[in-house]
Amino acid sequence: MKQYIVIGLGNFGASVAKTLVDKGYNVLAIDKNKEKVQELANTVTHAVEADATDEEVLKTLGVRNFDLAVVSIGNNIHANVLTTLLLKELGVSYVIVKAQDNLHGNLLSKVGADRIIYPERDMGVRIAHNLISSNVMDYLEFSPNYSIIELPVTASMVGKNLAELKIGSQYNVNLVAIKRKGEINISVRNDISFSSGDIMVVFGSNNDLKELQNSI
Ligand code: ATP
């Protein structure tokens, strides 16, 4: 069973900690603020009030026995970077850290962070994509040039199957799943015909996806 540490229980950290617990993992949650610790005390495996920039505290908590740590201290860059450095020096194998901007992210990679995330920026990009492309329901950037998008089928597609519509070959994209009435079908076959209300989950390069969006 994997053991996780979440440090900094603001909105983001608390939400990460709760989700890991829901998925059945053990979570040690740390914050220097008593109220934040109390809010999660009954949810996570252990909730501890401690300053994560104190090396002795981290040693006493046995952080080196954990597989993965998420550092979600936000506004205090000093505490965020110092905590990351200490976790790596104490031997936590994978440390994921929330960064405020690219420069902060660079600094984190220099002190050994294994993965740097920019939750606010990424959510902003995602929401903006949903807003600009009126037919895109959801958007997930896979790499700078590739994404997954959700597109509702249009009236002209209803009743036709994939072989007839040739979406994959015509636009050079991959239809990975179809959402229908809340169910997700991931074995997409050529003879499945679309119904009104179906949502296509499509993977491809951003250029090809744009072409598809503009054409259907
Ligand atoms: P969010 O957007 O996720 O709500 P935020 O980006 O505004 O959070 P902060 O509120 O600055 O981030 O920090 C998140 C949490 O980290 C706070 O609950 C804060 O008490 C905690 N924290 C800050 N410094 C330390 C530290 N040295 N040790 C432990 N916890 C800390």
PDB file of C-alpha atoms and ligand atoms in Angstrom:
ATOM      1  CA  MET A   1       0.000   0.000   0.000  1.00  0.00           C
ATOM      2  CA  LYS A   2       1.431   3.356  -1.015  1.00  0.00           C
ATOM      3  CA  GLN A   3       1.980   5.981   1.648  1.00  0.00           C
ATOM      4  CA  TYR A   4       1.530   9.634   0.801  1.00  0.00           C
ATOM      5  CA  ILE A   5       2.420  12.881   2.537  1.00  0.00           C
ATOM      6  CA  VAL A   6       0.590  16.105   1.812  1.00  0.00           C
ATOM      7  CA  ILE A   7       2.168  19.277   3.191  1.00  0.00           C
ATOM      8  CA  GLY A   8       0.176  22.522   3.233  1.00  0.00           C
ATOM      9  CA  LEU A   9      -3.552  22.042   3.646  1.00  0.00           C
ATOM     10  CA  GLY A  10      -4.967  25.036   1.784  1.00  0.00           C
ATOM     11  CA  ASN A  11      -7.772  24.390  -0.730  1.00  0.00           C
ATOM     12  CA  PHE A  12      -5.472  22.511  -3.087  1.00  0.00           C
ATOM     13  CA  GLY A  13      -3.583  20.400  -0.532  1.00  0.00           C
ATOM     14  CA  ALA A  14      -6.737  19.504   1.408  1.00  0.00           C
ATOM     15  CA  SER A  15      -8.442  18.437  -1.791  1.00  0.00           C
ATOM     16  CA  VAL A  16      -5.453  16.254  -2.804  1.00  0.00           C
ATOM     17  CA  ALA A  17      -5.379  14.669   0.670  1.00  0.00           C
ATOM     18  CA  LYS A  18      -9.128  13.928   0.704  1.00  0.00           C
ATOM     19  CA  THR A  19      -9.064  12.404  -2.764  1.00  0.00           C
ATOM     20  CA  LEU A  20      -6.144  10.105  -1.912  1.00  0.00           C
ATOM     21  CA  VAL A  21      -8.007   8.915   1.199  1.00  0.00           C
ATOM     22  CA  ASP A  22     -11.172   8.331  -0.863  1.00  0.00           C
ATOM     23  CA  LYS A  23      -9.098   6.167  -3.213  1.00  0.00           C
ATOM     24  CA  GLY A  24      -7.973   4.086  -0.238  1.00  0.00           C
ATOM     25  CA  TYR A  25      -4.452   5.371   0.374  1.00  0.00           C
ATOM     26  CA  ASN A  26      -2.776   6.233   3.674  1.00  0.00           C
ATOM     27  CA  VAL A  27      -2.142   9.932   3.971  1.00  0.00           C
ATOM     28  CA  LEU A  28      -0.024  11.880   6.431  1.00  0.00           C
ATOM     29  CA  ALA A  29      -1.220  15.501   6.254  1.00  0.00           C
ATOM     30  CA  ILE A  30       0.943  18.284   7.672  1.00  0.00           C
ATOM     31  CA  ASP A  31       0.231  21.969   8.216  1.00  0.00           C
ATOM     32  CA  LYS A  32       1.589  24.517  10.628  1.00  0.00           C
ATOM     33  CA  ASN A  33      -1.875  25.961  11.103  1.00  0.00           C
ATOM     34  CA  LYS A  34      -3.858  24.220  13.856  1.00  0.00           C
ATOM     35  CA  GLU A  35      -7.306  24.872  12.331  1.00  0.00           C
ATOM     36  CA  LYS A  36      -6.271  23.379   8.974  1.00  0.00           C
ATOM     37  CA  VAL A  37      -5.039  20.268  10.763  1.00  0.00           C
ATOM     38  CA  GLN A  38      -8.229  19.960  12.790  1.00  0.00           C
ATOM     39  CA  GLU A  39     -10.392  20.245   9.676  1.00  0.00           C
ATOM     40  CA  LEU A  40      -8.765  17.123   8.233  1.00  0.00           C
ATOM     41  CA  ALA A  41      -8.124  15.219  11.471  1.00  0.00           C
ATOM     42  CA  ASN A  42     -11.087  12.882  11.006  1.00  0.00           C
ATOM     43  CA  THR A  43     -10.535  12.373   7.294  1.00  0.00           C
ATOM     44  CA  VAL A  44      -6.878  11.495   6.757  1.00  0.00           C
ATOM     45  CA  THR A  45      -4.835   8.699   8.343  1.00  0.00           C
ATOM     46  CA  HIS A  46      -2.687  11.132  10.359  1.00  0.00           C
ATOM     47  CA  ALA A  47      -2.949  14.903  10.565  1.00  0.00           C
ATOM     48  CA  VAL A  48      -0.045  16.671  12.229  1.00  0.00           C
ATOM     49  CA  GLU A  49       0.479  20.298  13.205  1.00  0.00           C
ATOM     50  CA  ALA A  50       4.106  20.990  12.331  1.00  0.00           C
ATOM     51  CA  ASP A  51       6.422  23.366  10.511  1.00  0.00           C
ATOM     52  CA  ALA A  52       7.628  21.444   7.470  1.00  0.00           C
ATOM     53  CA  THR A  53      10.756  23.575   7.168  1.00  0.00           C
ATOM     54  CA  ASP A  54      12.058  22.045  10.407  1.00  0.00           C
ATOM     55  CA  GLU A  55      14.327  19.151   9.461  1.00  0.00           C
ATOM     56  CA  GLU A  56      14.096  17.497  12.888  1.00  0.00           C
ATOM     57  CA  VAL A  57      10.313  17.452  12.685  1.00  0.00           C
ATOM     58  CA  LEU A  58      10.404  15.804   9.261  1.00  0.00           C
ATOM     59  CA  LYS A  59      12.867  13.188  10.528  1.00  0.00           C
ATOM     60  CA  THR A  60      10.728  12.429  13.579  1.00  0.00           C
ATOM     61  CA  LEU A  61       7.686  11.954  11.335  1.00  0.00           C
ATOM     62  CA  GLY A  62       9.691   9.402   9.363  1.00  0.00           C
ATOM     63  CA  VAL A  63       9.147  11.065   5.996  1.00  0.00           C
ATOM     64  CA  ARG A  64      11.791   8.920   4.320  1.00  0.00           C
ATOM     65  CA  ASN A  65       9.461   5.920   4.628  1.00  0.00           C
ATOM     66  CA  PHE A  66       6.901   7.560   2.351  1.00  0.00           C
ATOM     67  CA  ASP A  67       6.722   6.915  -1.385  1.00  0.00           C
ATOM     68  CA  LEU A  68       5.456  10.258  -2.463  1.00  0.00           C
ATOM     69  CA  ALA A  69       5.008  13.753  -1.094  1.00  0.00           C
ATOM     70  CA  VAL A  70       2.912  16.634  -2.378  1.00  0.00           C
ATOM     71  CA  VAL A  71       4.091  20.081  -1.286  1.00  0.00           C
ATOM     72  CA  SER A  72       1.221  22.519  -1.595  1.00  0.00           C
ATOM     73  CA  ILE A  73       2.478  25.386   0.503  1.00  0.00           C
ATOM     74  CA  GLY A  74       1.424  28.334  -1.632  1.00  0.00           C
ATOM     75  CA  ASN A  75       2.287  31.934  -0.870  1.00  0.00           C
ATOM     76  CA  ASN A  76       5.446  31.360   1.106  1.00  0.00           C
ATOM     77  CA  ILE A  77       7.998  30.430  -1.570  1.00  0.00           C
ATOM     78  CA  HIS A  78      10.765  30.194   1.011  1.00  0.00           C
ATOM     79  CA  ALA A  79       8.880  27.522   2.985  1.00  0.00           C
ATOM     80  CA  ASN A  80       7.783  25.778  -0.213  1.00  0.00           C
ATOM     81  CA  VAL A  81      11.361  25.470  -1.571  1.00  0.00           C
ATOM     82  CA  LEU A  82      12.963  24.621   1.768  1.00  0.00           C
ATOM     83  CA  THR A  83      10.417  21.865   2.435  1.00  0.00           C
ATOM     84  CA  THR A  84      11.056  20.403  -1.016  1.00  0.00           C
ATOM     85  CA  LEU A  85      14.818  20.410  -0.476  1.00  0.00           C
ATOM     86  CA  LEU A  86      14.487  18.737   2.936  1.00  0.00           C
ATOM     87  CA  LEU A  87      12.139  16.029   1.642  1.00  0.00           C
ATOM     88  CA  LYS A  88      14.584  15.164  -1.161  1.00  0.00           C
ATOM     89  CA  GLU A  89      17.586  15.210   1.167  1.00  0.00           C
ATOM     90  CA  LEU A  90      15.784  12.950   3.627  1.00  0.00           C
ATOM     91  CA  GLY A  91      15.167  10.475   0.831  1.00  0.00           C
ATOM     92  CA  VAL A  92      11.530  10.801  -0.284  1.00  0.00           C
ATOM     93  CA  SER A  93      11.665   9.242  -3.734  1.00  0.00           C
ATOM     94  CA  TYR A  94       9.026  11.324  -5.513  1.00  0.00           C
ATOM     95  CA  VAL A  95       8.172  14.880  -4.572  1.00  0.00           C
ATOM     96  CA  ILE A  96       5.468  16.849  -6.385  1.00  0.00           C
ATOM     97  CA  VAL A  97       5.395  20.580  -5.739  1.00  0.00           C
ATOM     98  CA  LYS A  98       2.944  23.342  -6.465  1.00  0.00           C
ATOM     99  CA  ALA A  99       4.679  26.338  -8.081  1.00  0.00           C
ATOM    100  CA  GLN A 100       3.473  29.880  -8.573  1.00  0.00           C
ATOM    101  CA  ASP A 101       5.232  30.600 -11.858  1.00  0.00           C
ATOM    102  CA  ASN A 102       7.970  29.352 -14.211  1.00  0.00           C
ATOM    103  CA  LEU A 103      10.844  30.920 -12.290  1.00  0.00           C
ATOM    104  CA  HIS A 104       9.666  29.315  -9.078  1.00  0.00           C
ATOM    105  CA  GLY A 105       9.312  26.053 -11.016  1.00  0.00           C
ATOM    106  CA  ASN A 106      12.925  26.327 -12.249  1.00  0.00           C
ATOM    107  CA  LEU A 107      14.165  26.806  -8.732  1.00  0.00           C
ATOM    108  CA  LEU A 108      12.178  23.784  -7.576  1.00  0.00           C
ATOM    109  CA  SER A 109      13.663  21.558 -10.244  1.00  0.00           C
ATOM    110  CA  LYS A 110      17.155  22.678  -9.161  1.00  0.00           C
ATOM    111  CA  VAL A 111      16.525  21.584  -5.587  1.00  0.00           C
ATOM    112  CA  GLY A 112      15.323  18.207  -6.830  1.00  0.00           C
ATOM    113  CA  ALA A 113      11.524  18.366  -7.207  1.00  0.00           C
ATOM    114  CA  ASP A 114      10.428  15.412  -9.342  1.00  0.00           C
ATOM    115  CA  ARG A 115       7.324  17.038 -10.712  1.00  0.00           C
ATOM    116  CA  ILE A 116       6.202  20.647 -10.688  1.00  0.00           C
ATOM    117  CA  ILE A 117       2.574  21.578 -11.069  1.00  0.00           C
ATOM    118  CA  TYR A 118       0.890  24.903 -11.756  1.00  0.00           C
ATOM    119  CA  PRO A 119      -2.713  24.225 -10.743  1.00  0.00           C
ATOM    120  CA  GLU A 120      -4.018  27.746 -11.129  1.00  0.00           C
ATOM    121  CA  ARG A 121      -2.373  28.327 -14.492  1.00  0.00           C
ATOM    122  CA  ASP A 122      -3.464  24.929 -15.824  1.00  0.00           C
ATOM    123  CA  MET A 123      -7.038  25.389 -14.669  1.00  0.00           C
ATOM    124  CA  GLY A 124      -7.050  28.861 -16.226  1.00  0.00           C
ATOM    125  CA  VAL A 125      -5.896  27.462 -19.576  1.00  0.00           C
ATOM    126  CA  ARG A 126      -8.490  24.721 -19.396  1.00  0.00           C
ATOM    127  CA  ILE A 127     -11.365  27.060 -18.610  1.00  0.00           C
ATOM    128  CA  ALA A 128     -10.271  29.497 -21.324  1.00  0.00           C
ATOM    129  CA  HIS A 129     -10.271  26.697 -23.899  1.00  0.00           C
ATOM    130  CA  ASN A 130     -13.775  25.723 -22.839  1.00  0.00           C
ATOM    131  CA  LEU A 131     -14.917  29.316 -23.173  1.00  0.00           C
ATOM    132  CA  ILE A 132     -13.376  30.112 -26.570  1.00  0.00           C
ATOM    133  CA  SER A 133     -14.286  26.943 -28.382  1.00  0.00           C
ATOM    134  CA  SER A 134     -18.006  26.880 -27.865  1.00  0.00           C
ATOM    135  CA  ASN A 135     -18.347  23.244 -28.893  1.00  0.00           C
ATOM    136  CA  VAL A 136     -15.581  21.913 -26.648  1.00  0.00           C
ATOM    137  CA  MET A 137     -16.954  20.596 -23.358  1.00  0.00           C
ATOM    138  CA  ASP A 138     -13.700  19.692 -21.713  1.00  0.00           C
ATOM    139  CA  TYR A 139     -10.050  20.030 -22.555  1.00  0.00           C
ATOM    140  CA  LEU A 140      -6.931  18.359 -21.225  1.00  0.00           C
ATOM    141  CA  GLU A 141      -3.451  19.318 -22.390  1.00  0.00           C
ATOM    142  CA  PHE A 142      -1.392  16.178 -22.836  1.00  0.00           C
ATOM    143  CA  SER A 143       1.824  17.865 -23.961  1.00  0.00           C
ATOM    144  CA  PRO A 144       2.364  21.292 -25.519  1.00  0.00           C
ATOM    145  CA  ASN A 145       1.161  20.018 -28.915  1.00  0.00           C
ATOM    146  CA  TYR A 146      -1.286  17.258 -28.054  1.00  0.00           C
ATOM    147  CA  SER A 147      -4.581  17.344 -26.180  1.00  0.00           C
ATOM    148  CA  ILE A 148      -7.702  15.406 -25.408  1.00  0.00           C
ATOM    149  CA  ILE A 149     -11.017  17.180 -25.955  1.00  0.00           C
ATOM    150  CA  GLU A 150     -14.659  16.341 -25.468  1.00  0.00           C
ATOM    151  CA  LEU A 151     -16.936  17.262 -28.366  1.00  0.00           C
ATOM    152  CA  PRO A 152     -20.689  16.712 -28.562  1.00  0.00           C
ATOM    153  CA  VAL A 153     -21.836  15.006 -31.779  1.00  0.00           C
ATOM    154  CA  THR A 154     -23.665  17.298 -34.156  1.00  0.00           C
ATOM    155  CA  ALA A 155     -27.116  16.684 -35.641  1.00  0.00           C
ATOM    156  CA  SER A 156     -25.641  15.652 -38.984  1.00  0.00           C
ATOM    157  CA  MET A 157     -23.639  12.856 -37.321  1.00  0.00           C
ATOM    158  CA  VAL A 158     -26.581  11.213 -35.541  1.00  0.00           C
ATOM    159  CA  GLY A 159     -27.413   7.787 -36.954  1.00  0.00           C
ATOM    160  CA  LYS A 160     -24.117   7.481 -38.828  1.00  0.00           C
ATOM    161  CA  ASN A 161     -21.306   5.200 -37.762  1.00  0.00           C
ATOM    162  CA  LEU A 162     -17.603   5.841 -37.521  1.00  0.00           C
ATOM    163  CA  ALA A 163     -16.798   4.016 -40.707  1.00  0.00           C
ATOM    164  CA  GLU A 164     -19.120   6.337 -42.617  1.00  0.00           C
ATOM    165  CA  LEU A 165     -17.949   9.495 -40.849  1.00  0.00           C
ATOM    166  CA  LYS A 166     -14.222   8.696 -41.208  1.00  0.00           C
ATOM    167  CA  ILE A 167     -13.363  11.050 -38.352  1.00  0.00           C
ATOM    168  CA  GLY A 168     -10.103   9.312 -37.506  1.00  0.00           C
ATOM    169  CA  SER A 169      -8.678   9.133 -41.013  1.00  0.00           C
ATOM    170  CA  GLN A 170     -10.027  12.424 -42.267  1.00  0.00           C
ATOM    171  CA  TYR A 171      -8.748  14.534 -39.397  1.00  0.00           C
ATOM    172  CA  ASN A 172      -5.856  12.352 -38.242  1.00  0.00           C
ATOM    173  CA  VAL A 173      -7.229  12.138 -34.692  1.00  0.00           C
ATOM    174  CA  ASN A 174      -8.008   9.240 -32.415  1.00  0.00           C
ATOM    175  CA  LEU A 175     -11.492   8.759 -31.003  1.00  0.00           C
ATOM    176  CA  VAL A 176     -10.672   7.186 -27.654  1.00  0.00           C
ATOM    177  CA  ALA A 177     -14.114   6.951 -26.081  1.00  0.00           C
ATOM    178  CA  ILE A 178     -17.780   7.813 -26.441  1.00  0.00           C
ATOM    179  CA  LYS A 179     -19.788   9.136 -23.518  1.00  0.00           C
ATOM    180  CA  ARG A 180     -23.451   8.227 -23.648  1.00  0.00           C
ATOM    181  CA  LYS A 181     -25.928   8.970 -20.855  1.00  0.00           C
ATOM    182  CA  GLY A 182     -23.108   9.207 -18.321  1.00  0.00           C
ATOM    183  CA  GLU A 183     -21.580   5.855 -19.362  1.00  0.00           C
ATOM    184  CA  ILE A 184     -18.199   5.753 -21.034  1.00  0.00           C
ATOM    185  CA  ASN A 185     -17.578   3.312 -23.845  1.00  0.00           C
ATOM    186  CA  ILE A 186     -13.867   2.832 -24.463  1.00  0.00           C
ATOM    187  CA  SER A 187     -14.075   0.044 -27.005  1.00  0.00           C
ATOM    188  CA  VAL A 188     -14.880   2.293 -29.902  1.00  0.00           C
ATOM    189  CA  ARG A 189     -15.702   0.186 -32.964  1.00  0.00           C
ATOM    190  CA  ASN A 190     -16.282   1.324 -36.499  1.00  0.00           C
ATOM    191  CA  ASP A 191     -19.861   0.057 -36.559  1.00  0.00           C
ATOM    192  CA  ILE A 192     -21.053   2.044 -33.531  1.00  0.00           C
ATOM    193  CA  SER A 193     -23.498   4.649 -34.713  1.00  0.00           C
ATOM    194  CA  PHE A 194     -23.947   7.947 -32.916  1.00  0.00           C
ATOM    195  CA  SER A 195     -27.038   8.979 -30.995  1.00  0.00           C
ATOM    196  CA  SER A 196     -28.161  12.474 -30.148  1.00  0.00           C
ATOM    197  CA  GLY A 197     -26.432  13.646 -26.937  1.00  0.00           C
ATOM    198  CA  ASP A 198     -23.331  11.477 -27.423  1.00  0.00           C
ATOM    199  CA  ILE A 199     -20.018  13.058 -26.542  1.00  0.00           C
ATOM    200  CA  MET A 200     -16.813  12.126 -28.383  1.00  0.00           C
ATOM    201  CA  VAL A 201     -13.543  11.996 -26.448  1.00  0.00           C
ATOM    202  CA  VAL A 202     -10.854  12.722 -29.033  1.00  0.00           C
ATOM    203  CA  PHE A 203      -7.060  12.667 -28.797  1.00  0.00           C
ATOM    204  CA  GLY A 204      -4.824  14.379 -31.329  1.00  0.00           C
ATOM    205  CA  SER A 205      -2.469  17.211 -32.151  1.00  0.00           C
ATOM    206  CA  ASN A 206      -3.849  20.645 -31.344  1.00  0.00           C
ATOM    207  CA  ASN A 207      -3.901  21.580 -35.042  1.00  0.00           C
ATOM    208  CA  ASP A 208      -5.832  18.483 -36.058  1.00  0.00           C
ATOM    209  CA  LEU A 209      -8.263  18.924 -33.174  1.00  0.00           C
ATOM    210  CA  LYS A 210      -8.910  22.508 -34.183  1.00  0.00           C
ATOM    211  CA  GLU A 211      -9.584  21.381 -37.742  1.00  0.00           C
ATOM    212  CA  LEU A 212     -12.074  18.804 -36.462  1.00  0.00           C
ATOM    213  CA  GLN A 213     -13.823  21.347 -34.223  1.00  0.00           C
ATOM    214  CA  ASN A 214     -14.196  23.814 -37.066  1.00  0.00           C
ATOM    215  CA  SER A 215     -15.473  21.237 -39.524  1.00  0.00           C
ATOM    216  CA  ILE A 216     -18.153  19.303 -37.698  1.00  0.00           C
TER     217      ILE A 216
HETATM  218  P1  ATP B   1      -4.670  27.184  -1.725  1.00  0.00           P
HETATM  219  O1  ATP B   1      -4.766  28.023  -2.963  1.00  0.00           O
HETATM  220  O2  ATP B   1      -4.409  25.735  -1.999  1.00  0.00           O
HETATM  221  O3  ATP B   1      -5.793  27.377  -0.723  1.00  0.00           O
HETATM  222  P2  ATP B   1      -2.424  28.863  -1.171  1.00  0.00           P
HETATM  223  O4  ATP B   1      -1.736  28.697  -2.474  1.00  0.00           O
HETATM  224  O5  ATP B   1      -3.134  30.153  -0.876  1.00  0.00           O
HETATM  225  O6  ATP B   1      -3.369  27.639  -0.921  1.00  0.00           O
HETATM  226  P3  ATP B   1      -1.205  29.045   1.371  1.00  0.00           P
HETATM  227  O7  ATP B   1      -2.548  29.286   2.012  1.00  0.00           O
HETATM  228  O8  ATP B   1      -0.170  30.082   1.399  1.00  0.00           O
HETATM  229  O9  ATP B   1      -1.346  28.561  -0.089  1.00  0.00           O
HETATM  230  O10 ATP B   1      -0.547  27.729   1.981  1.00  0.00           O
HETATM  231  C1  ATP B   1      -1.250  26.525   2.035  1.00  0.00           C
HETATM  232  C2  ATP B   1      -1.101  25.935   3.412  1.00  0.00           C
HETATM  233  O11 ATP B   1       0.282  25.699   3.684  1.00  0.00           O
HETATM  234  C3  ATP B   1      -1.635  26.812   4.526  1.00  0.00           C
HETATM  235  O12 ATP B   1      -2.652  26.100   5.222  1.00  0.00           O
HETATM  236  C4  ATP B   1      -0.421  27.069   5.394  1.00  0.00           C
HETATM  237  O13 ATP B   1      -0.743  27.062   6.776  1.00  0.00           O
HETATM  238  C5  ATP B   1       0.504  25.908   5.057  1.00  0.00           C
HETATM  239  N1  ATP B   1       1.902  26.182   5.327  1.00  0.00           N
HETATM  240  C6  ATP B   1       2.610  27.294   4.988  1.00  0.00           C
HETATM  241  N2  ATP B   1       3.874  27.199   5.422  1.00  0.00           N
HETATM  242  C7  ATP B   1       3.998  26.010   6.042  1.00  0.00           C
HETATM  243  C8  ATP B   1       5.062  25.324   6.707  1.00  0.00           C
HETATM  244  N3  ATP B   1       6.279  25.877   6.826  1.00  0.00           N
HETATM  245  N4  ATP B   1       4.816  24.101   7.228  1.00  0.00           N
HETATM  246  C9  ATP B   1       3.606  23.545   7.125  1.00  0.00           C
HETATM  247  N5  ATP B   1       2.561  24.138   6.512  1.00  0.00           N
HETATM  248  C10 ATP B   1       2.748  25.348   5.985  1.00  0.00           C
END
